Coordinates of C-alpha atoms and ligand atoms in Angstrom, one line a residue:
M1 CA 135.2 171.6 63.1
K2 CA 136.4 168.1 62.9
F3 CA 134.3 167.0 65.9
D4 CA 131.0 168.1 67.4
L5 CA 132.2 166.6 70.7
I6 CA 135.1 165.0 72.3
I7 CA 134.5 162.8 75.3
R8 CA 137.8 162.6 77.2
G9 CA 139.2 160.5 80.0
G10 CA 136.6 157.7 80.1
N11 CA 137.5 154.1 80.6
I12 CA 136.2 152.5 77.4
I13 CA 134.7 148.9 77.6
D14 CA 134.1 147.7 74.1
P15 CA 134.5 143.9 73.7
K16 CA 133.6 144.0 70.0
S17 CA 136.4 146.4 69.1
E18 CA 138.6 144.9 71.8
V19 CA 139.2 148.3 73.4
H20 CA 139.6 148.4 77.1
G21 CA 141.1 151.4 78.8
L22 CA 141.4 155.2 78.7
R23 CA 140.5 156.6 75.3
D24 CA 139.0 159.8 73.9
L25 CA 135.9 159.5 71.6
G26 CA 135.6 162.0 68.8
I27 CA 131.9 162.4 67.8
K28 CA 130.4 164.1 64.7
G29 CA 126.9 164.0 63.3
G30 CA 125.8 161.5 66.0
K31 CA 128.5 159.0 65.1
I32 CA 131.8 158.1 66.7
V33 CA 134.4 159.1 64.1
E34 CA 137.6 158.6 66.0
V35 CA 138.8 156.7 69.0
G36 CA 142.2 157.6 70.3
T37 CA 144.3 159.2 73.0
D38 CA 144.7 163.0 73.2
L39 CA 142.3 163.9 70.4
P40 CA 142.9 167.6 69.6
G41 CA 140.5 169.7 71.7
A42 CA 140.9 172.7 69.4
H43 CA 139.0 170.7 66.7
A44 CA 135.9 170.2 68.9
R45 CA 132.9 172.3 69.5
E46 CA 132.4 170.7 72.9
I47 CA 134.5 168.7 75.3
W48 CA 133.4 166.6 78.2
D49 CA 135.8 165.3 80.8
L50 CA 134.5 161.9 82.0
A51 CA 137.6 160.9 83.9
G52 CA 136.6 158.4 86.6
Y53 CA 133.7 157.0 84.6
S54 CA 133.4 153.9 82.4
L55 CA 131.8 154.1 79.0
M56 CA 130.1 151.1 77.4
P57 CA 128.2 150.9 74.1
G58 CA 124.6 152.0 74.9
V59 CA 122.5 149.4 76.7
I60 CA 120.1 147.5 74.4
D61 CA 117.2 146.0 76.3
T62 CA 115.7 143.2 74.2
H63 CA 112.6 142.8 76.3
T64 CA 110.7 145.8 77.5
H65 CA 107.2 147.1 77.7
V66 CA 107.1 150.7 76.4
R67 CA 104.1 152.4 77.9
G68 CA 103.9 156.0 79.1
P69 CA 106.5 156.3 81.9
A70 CA 108.8 153.6 80.3
H71 CA 110.9 156.1 78.4
R72 CA 111.9 158.1 81.4
M73 CA 112.5 155.0 83.5
M74 CA 114.7 153.4 80.8
A75 CA 116.7 156.5 80.1
K76 CA 117.4 156.8 83.8
A77 CA 118.6 153.2 83.9
G78 CA 121.1 153.8 81.0
V79 CA 119.0 152.2 78.2
C80 CA 119.6 153.7 74.7
T81 CA 117.7 151.2 72.6
C82 CA 114.9 148.8 73.4
L83 CA 112.5 146.2 72.0
D84 CA 108.9 146.5 73.1
M85 CA 107.3 143.1 73.5
G86 CA 103.8 143.4 72.1
A87 CA 102.2 146.8 72.1
G88 CA 102.9 147.6 68.5
R89 CA 101.8 150.9 67.0
S90 CA 100.6 152.4 70.3
V91 CA 104.2 152.6 71.4
F92 CA 105.1 154.9 68.6
E93 CA 102.0 157.1 68.9
E94 CA 103.0 157.9 72.5
M95 CA 106.6 158.7 71.7
P96 CA 106.3 162.3 70.5
E97 CA 104.8 163.2 73.9
R98 CA 106.3 160.7 76.3
G99 CA 109.6 159.8 74.6
C100 CA 113.0 160.7 76.1
G101 CA 115.2 160.2 73.0
L102 CA 115.5 156.4 73.0
N103 CA 115.6 154.1 69.9
V104 CA 112.5 151.9 70.1
A105 CA 111.5 148.8 68.1
A106 CA 108.3 147.1 68.8
L107 CA 106.5 143.8 68.3
Q108 CA 102.7 143.4 68.0
T109 CA 100.8 140.7 69.8
I110 CA 98.7 138.3 67.8
G111 CA 96.3 135.7 69.1
P112 CA 95.3 134.0 71.3
F113 CA 93.5 131.2 69.5
A114 CA 92.3 128.9 72.3
D115 CA 89.9 126.8 70.4
K116 CA 90.8 126.8 66.8
T117 CA 93.7 126.9 64.4
P118 CA 93.4 129.9 62.1
S119 CA 94.0 129.5 58.4
N120 CA 97.4 130.5 56.9
G121 CA 95.6 133.3 55.1
E122 CA 94.3 134.7 58.3
L123 CA 97.6 134.4 60.1
D124 CA 99.5 136.0 57.1
G125 CA 97.1 138.9 57.4
L126 CA 97.8 139.4 61.1
V127 CA 101.6 139.3 60.5
E128 CA 101.3 141.8 57.7
G129 CA 99.2 144.0 59.8
A130 CA 101.8 144.0 62.6
L131 CA 104.5 145.0 60.1
Q132 CA 102.4 147.8 58.6
A133 CA 101.7 149.0 62.2
G134 CA 105.5 149.6 62.4
A135 CA 106.3 146.5 64.4
I136 CA 109.3 144.4 63.3
G137 CA 107.2 141.3 64.0
I138 CA 104.9 139.5 66.3
K139 CA 104.7 138.4 69.9
L140 CA 102.8 135.4 71.2
V141 CA 101.5 135.7 74.7
G142 CA 100.9 132.1 75.5
G143 CA 101.8 132.2 79.2
H144 CA 99.3 134.9 79.8
R145 CA 96.6 134.1 77.3
P146 CA 97.3 130.7 75.8
S147 CA 96.6 129.3 72.3
T148 CA 96.4 125.6 71.4
P149 CA 99.8 124.0 70.6
E150 CA 98.6 123.7 66.9
A151 CA 97.6 127.4 66.7
T152 CA 100.9 128.4 68.4
A153 CA 103.0 126.4 65.9
A154 CA 101.0 127.9 63.1
M155 CA 101.6 131.5 64.4
I156 CA 105.4 130.8 64.7
E157 CA 105.3 129.4 61.2
A158 CA 103.4 132.4 59.8
G159 CA 105.9 134.8 61.3
N160 CA 108.8 132.9 59.8
R161 CA 107.0 132.7 56.4
A162 CA 106.9 136.5 56.4
G163 CA 110.5 136.8 57.5
A164 CA 109.3 138.7 60.5
Y165 CA 110.5 138.8 64.1
V166 CA 108.7 136.2 66.3
A167 CA 108.9 136.2 70.1
F168 CA 107.1 133.9 72.4
H169 CA 106.1 134.1 76.1
V170 CA 105.9 130.3 76.3
G171 CA 102.8 128.3 77.3
S172 CA 99.8 126.8 75.5
T173 CA 96.4 125.5 76.5
E174 CA 98.3 122.2 77.2
T175 CA 101.1 123.6 79.3
G176 CA 101.7 127.0 81.0
S177 CA 104.3 129.6 81.8
N178 CA 106.7 127.1 83.3
L179 CA 109.3 124.5 82.4
K180 CA 106.8 122.4 80.5
G181 CA 105.9 125.4 78.4
L182 CA 109.5 126.1 77.7
L183 CA 110.2 122.5 76.5
E184 CA 107.0 122.6 74.5
A185 CA 108.0 125.9 72.9
V186 CA 111.3 124.4 71.6
Q187 CA 109.3 121.6 70.1
L188 CA 106.6 123.8 68.6
A189 CA 109.3 126.0 67.0
G190 CA 110.7 123.0 65.1
K191 CA 113.2 124.4 62.6
N192 CA 111.5 127.8 62.7
H193 CA 113.2 130.9 64.1
L194 CA 112.0 132.0 67.5
H195 CA 112.9 134.4 70.3
I196 CA 112.1 132.8 73.6
A197 CA 111.2 135.6 76.0
H198 CA 112.6 136.0 79.5
V199 CA 113.8 132.4 80.0
N200 CA 114.3 132.8 83.8
S201 CA 110.6 133.3 84.3
Y202 CA 109.6 129.8 83.4
L203 CA 112.0 128.3 85.9
R204 CA 110.3 129.2 89.2
G205 CA 110.1 125.8 90.7
L206 CA 106.5 125.2 89.7
I207 CA 107.2 121.6 88.6
K208 CA 110.4 120.6 90.5
D209 CA 113.3 122.1 92.3
P210 CA 114.2 125.4 90.5
V211 CA 117.8 124.5 90.0
E212 CA 116.8 121.2 88.3
E213 CA 114.4 123.2 86.2
V214 CA 117.2 125.6 85.1
V215 CA 119.3 122.6 84.1
D216 CA 116.5 121.1 82.0
G217 CA 115.5 124.5 80.6
L218 CA 119.0 125.6 79.6
L219 CA 119.8 122.2 78.1
S220 CA 116.7 122.5 75.9
L221 CA 118.1 125.8 74.5
K222 CA 121.7 124.8 74.2
G223 CA 123.1 124.7 70.7
K224 CA 119.7 125.6 69.2
K225 CA 120.7 128.0 66.4
N226 CA 117.1 128.8 65.4
L227 CA 116.4 130.2 68.9
V228 CA 117.5 133.4 70.5
S229 CA 116.7 134.3 74.1
E230 CA 117.1 136.7 77.0
S231 CA 116.6 136.7 80.7
Y232 CA 116.3 139.3 83.4
L233 CA 117.7 139.9 86.8
A234 CA 114.8 140.8 89.0
I235 CA 112.6 139.0 91.6
I236 CA 109.3 140.7 90.7
N237 CA 107.5 139.5 87.5
G238 CA 105.2 141.5 85.3
T239 CA 101.6 140.6 84.7
G240 CA 98.1 142.1 84.7
G241 CA 95.3 142.4 87.3
K242 CA 92.4 142.4 84.9
V243 CA 89.5 140.2 85.9
V244 CA 87.0 138.8 83.5
D245 CA 84.0 136.9 84.7
G246 CA 85.4 136.6 88.2
L247 CA 88.8 135.2 87.1
P248 CA 92.1 136.9 86.5
Q249 CA 92.5 137.1 82.7
S250 CA 96.2 136.3 82.8
H251 CA 97.2 132.7 83.5
V252 CA 100.5 134.1 84.9
T253 CA 98.5 136.0 87.5
R254 CA 96.6 132.8 88.3
N255 CA 99.9 130.9 88.7
C256 CA 101.3 133.6 91.0
L257 CA 98.2 133.2 93.2
R258 CA 98.4 129.4 93.4
M259 CA 102.1 129.6 94.2
R260 CA 101.3 131.2 97.6
G261 CA 98.1 129.4 98.3
Y262 CA 95.6 132.0 97.1
D263 CA 92.5 131.0 95.1
P264 CA 93.1 131.9 91.4
T265 CA 90.0 134.0 91.4
E266 CA 89.0 137.7 91.8
A267 CA 88.6 137.2 95.5
G268 CA 92.0 135.5 95.8
L269 CA 93.6 138.3 93.8
E270 CA 92.0 141.0 96.1
K271 CA 93.3 139.1 99.2
A272 CA 96.8 138.8 97.7
I273 CA 96.9 142.6 97.0
A274 CA 95.5 143.3 100.5
D275 CA 98.1 141.1 102.1
G276 CA 101.0 142.9 100.3
Y277 CA 101.9 140.0 98.0
G278 CA 100.3 141.4 94.8
L279 CA 101.9 144.7 93.7
V280 CA 99.7 147.1 91.7
Q281 CA 101.5 149.4 89.2
I282 CA 100.4 153.0 89.1
E283 CA 102.0 156.1 87.5
E284 CA 103.2 158.8 89.9
G285 CA 105.6 161.6 89.2
G286 CA 106.0 160.4 85.6
E287 CA 107.2 157.0 86.7
T288 CA 105.6 153.7 87.6
V289 CA 105.5 152.9 91.3
M290 CA 104.0 149.9 93.0
V291 CA 101.4 150.0 95.7
T292 CA 99.9 147.2 97.7
G293 CA 97.8 146.6 100.8
A294 CA 94.7 148.8 101.1
R295 CA 96.0 151.4 98.7
G296 CA 96.8 148.7 96.1
V297 CA 93.2 147.3 96.4
K298 CA 91.8 150.8 96.0
E299 CA 93.8 151.6 92.8
W300 CA 93.1 148.1 91.4
K301 CA 89.4 148.7 91.8
A302 CA 89.5 152.3 90.7
K303 CA 90.9 151.1 87.3
G304 CA 88.3 148.4 87.0
S305 CA 91.0 145.8 87.7
D306 CA 92.8 146.6 84.5
V307 CA 96.2 147.4 86.0
G308 CA 99.8 146.2 85.5
M309 CA 100.8 144.0 88.4
S310 CA 103.9 142.3 89.8
F311 CA 104.4 139.5 92.2
P312 CA 107.8 138.6 93.9
V313 CA 108.0 135.2 92.3
N314 CA 111.2 134.9 90.4
V315 CA 113.8 132.6 91.9
P316 CA 117.3 134.1 92.4
E317 CA 119.0 130.8 91.4
S318 CA 117.2 130.8 88.1
T319 CA 117.9 134.5 87.2
F320 CA 121.6 134.0 88.2
L321 CA 122.1 130.8 86.2
C322 CA 120.3 132.1 83.1
A323 CA 122.6 135.2 83.1
V324 CA 125.9 133.4 83.6
K325 CA 125.6 129.9 82.1
R326 CA 127.8 129.1 79.1
D327 CA 128.1 126.0 77.0
E328 CA 131.3 123.9 76.5
S329 CA 132.5 126.3 73.9
G330 CA 132.1 129.3 76.2
K331 CA 129.1 130.7 74.4
F332 CA 126.3 132.0 76.6
I333 CA 123.2 129.8 76.4
V334 CA 120.9 132.7 76.9
D335 CA 121.9 135.4 74.5
A336 CA 121.2 138.6 76.4
I337 CA 120.5 140.3 79.7
S338 CA 117.2 142.1 79.4
T339 CA 114.8 143.5 82.0
D340 CA 111.2 142.8 80.9
G341 CA 111.1 146.3 82.3
G342 CA 110.2 149.6 80.7
S343 CA 107.1 150.7 82.4
I344 CA 107.4 147.8 84.9
P345 CA 109.8 149.2 87.5
R346 CA 112.7 146.8 87.2
N347 CA 115.0 148.4 84.7
V348 CA 117.9 146.8 86.5
A349 CA 120.1 145.4 83.7
V350 CA 123.0 147.8 84.6
E351 CA 122.4 147.8 88.4
N352 CA 122.2 144.0 88.8
G353 CA 124.4 143.2 85.9
L354 CA 127.2 145.2 87.5
T355 CA 126.5 143.4 90.8
L356 CA 127.3 140.1 88.9
V357 CA 130.5 141.8 87.7
R358 CA 131.5 142.7 91.2
Y359 CA 130.7 139.2 92.3
K360 CA 133.0 138.0 89.4
A361 CA 130.1 135.9 88.0
L362 CA 130.6 137.9 84.8
T363 CA 133.5 139.9 83.5
L364 CA 132.9 143.5 82.6
D365 CA 133.3 142.5 79.0
E366 CA 130.8 139.8 79.3
F367 CA 128.3 142.1 80.9
V368 CA 128.7 144.6 78.1
Y369 CA 128.4 141.8 75.5
K370 CA 125.1 140.6 77.1
A371 CA 123.6 144.0 77.8
S372 CA 124.6 145.7 74.5
T373 CA 126.7 143.9 71.9
R374 CA 124.5 140.8 71.6
G375 CA 121.4 143.0 71.7
A376 CA 122.6 144.9 68.7
Q377 CA 123.0 141.7 66.9
M378 CA 119.5 140.6 68.0
L379 CA 118.1 143.8 66.4
G380 CA 120.4 143.8 63.4
L381 CA 121.9 147.1 64.4
H382 CA 125.4 147.0 62.9
D383 CA 126.3 150.5 64.1
K384 CA 125.3 149.8 67.7
G385 CA 126.7 147.5 70.4
H386 CA 130.2 148.8 70.0
L387 CA 132.2 152.1 70.2
G388 CA 134.5 151.8 67.2
A389 CA 134.8 154.5 64.5
G390 CA 131.5 154.4 62.5
A391 CA 129.4 153.4 65.5
D392 CA 126.4 155.4 66.5
A393 CA 127.4 157.6 69.5
D394 CA 125.1 155.6 71.8
I395 CA 126.9 155.4 75.1
T396 CA 126.0 154.3 78.6
V397 CA 128.2 156.1 81.1
L398 CA 128.8 153.9 84.1
D399 CA 129.4 155.0 87.7
M400 CA 131.2 151.9 88.7
A401 CA 131.5 153.0 92.4
H402 CA 127.8 153.1 92.8
G403 CA 127.0 150.4 90.2
R404 CA 124.6 152.4 88.1
A405 CA 124.2 154.5 84.9
A406 CA 125.4 158.1 85.4
M407 CA 124.6 159.3 81.9
T408 CA 122.7 158.0 78.8
V409 CA 123.8 159.3 75.5
V410 CA 122.0 158.6 72.2
G411 CA 123.4 159.8 68.9
G412 CA 125.9 162.0 70.7
K413 CA 123.1 163.8 72.6
V414 CA 122.6 163.5 76.4
I415 CA 119.2 162.1 77.1
M416 CA 119.9 161.5 80.8
A417 CA 122.6 162.8 83.2
F418 CA 122.7 162.1 86.9
G419 CA 119.0 161.3 87.1
I420 CA 117.8 164.3 85.1
I421 CA 116.1 163.6 81.7
Y422 CA 117.1 165.8 78.8
G423 CA 115.9 163.7 75.9
K424 CA 112.7 164.0 73.9
G425 CA 110.9 162.0 71.3
G426 CA 113.1 159.2 69.9
T427 CA 113.8 157.1 66.9
I428 CA 111.5 154.4 65.6
I429 CA 113.3 151.2 64.6
T430 CA 111.2 149.6 62.0
T431 CA 111.2 147.7 58.7
R432 CA 110.6 149.3 55.3
K433 CA 106.9 148.5 55.7
G434 CA 106.7 150.5 59.0
L435 CA 108.3 153.7 57.7
P436 CA 104.9 155.3 57.0
V437 CA 104.1 154.9 60.7
A438 CA 107.2 156.8 61.7
K439 CA 106.3 159.5 59.2
A440 CA 102.7 159.6 60.5
V441 CA 103.9 160.2 64.1
G442 CA 106.6 162.6 63.0
L443 CA 109.6 160.9 64.4
P444 CA 112.8 159.8 62.6
A445 CA 113.1 156.1 61.6
L446 CA 115.9 153.7 61.6
E447 CA 115.2 151.1 58.9
V448 CA 116.2 147.6 59.8
N449 CA 116.1 144.3 58.0
V450 CA 114.8 141.4 60.1
Q451 CA 116.8 138.9 58.0
E452 CA 120.0 140.5 59.4
M453 CA 118.9 140.0 63.0
L454 CA 120.4 137.2 65.1
L455 CA 117.0 135.4 65.0
Y456 CA 117.8 134.6 61.4
T457 CA 121.6 134.8 61.3
K458 CA 122.4 132.7 64.3
T459 CA 122.3 129.5 62.1
S460 CA 125.4 130.7 60.3
E461 CA 127.4 131.5 63.5
Ligands
LIG501 ZN1 107.4 141.0 79.0

């Protein structure tokens, strides 16, 4: 048989291949081998008729947290490929059991160093440890658990020295998870390569009017070819409820409490949850749900305060402008639309991205670019982010009438259709150093070269 599968009748949206309109996709061995009209059905083992649906290259979410229920939640939201921001090897160890067929890359958190600058040797060891744990690089969690500016710069430098991926939730002991932290991050990066995580979340109006903050924040990123970034389209944030010595461990959580006049203490956090402002994440029915009020307090206490939490603190103006703002040459200032979702219930890149399309704030091509094509470049995945011949058959099938993902297809296999999960396991995206981890957990690996990722290639764009 020439094809394992022909997908007929779909409206293809593929900005990279400049294909827009009705085409058939011929798939074999998990790859798209032919794009055309009226591909011969007699040559296919299977045919799907997707007339009425739009097909985009599979969504690539460049900021996620891949714990337990995340796989299911992402597959339902149309995500084919994701980058976990910080959990490292534990992400892969869960995949045989919890995975739903997605392609997953991970970073591993290093630090914090709040009162010393570690030696280069120590930092090099930590970066190497992350790579050997299967991560493609490191994540710095400044905004939650800050390091000194000097230690932060040293960590960024160490990641670059190793040619690893380096992402940063901005903020140091001198700043915070805010505009100041963002401006500082650009300075601390210097000429080093750095992924600035969820840009929108620093622009919540903590320092001045949020729109003025967005202007300053985006200007600081504009034209910086050593920086890549993403932003998400949700009002709730993601943080933690863990209390240590009477204080919320995460500085982001403390910020959220201050923003609405609560004490940044254990008591203040309890009151914020009781009042319905603090949302506690729990797993129910295989997915994360958020509970608040008396139930929220009960769950928070039952878990010894160590729960994921969200607060409705993002500013719509900031999320909107980060998603749509271009520079004079027409290039988006923030590279990608992400979600900072996964196990945090806000996997809304498709849902809210298509809302921007309906509002004509983005064209459909631009949405696909920001939700898939650019993400493929960010992860150095040459065979993803487009639907041309030779591409991996990773496809997000869009139900445009309802503004959501109808099906998620990875490597020519359905992992989700109409809310039902079919996928299992998944593929580990890792560097050569991480291949033994994939082998140890018994999942296939997709080897990538960090030097081919936008983080390092943007300077030659
Ligand atoms: Zn995050």
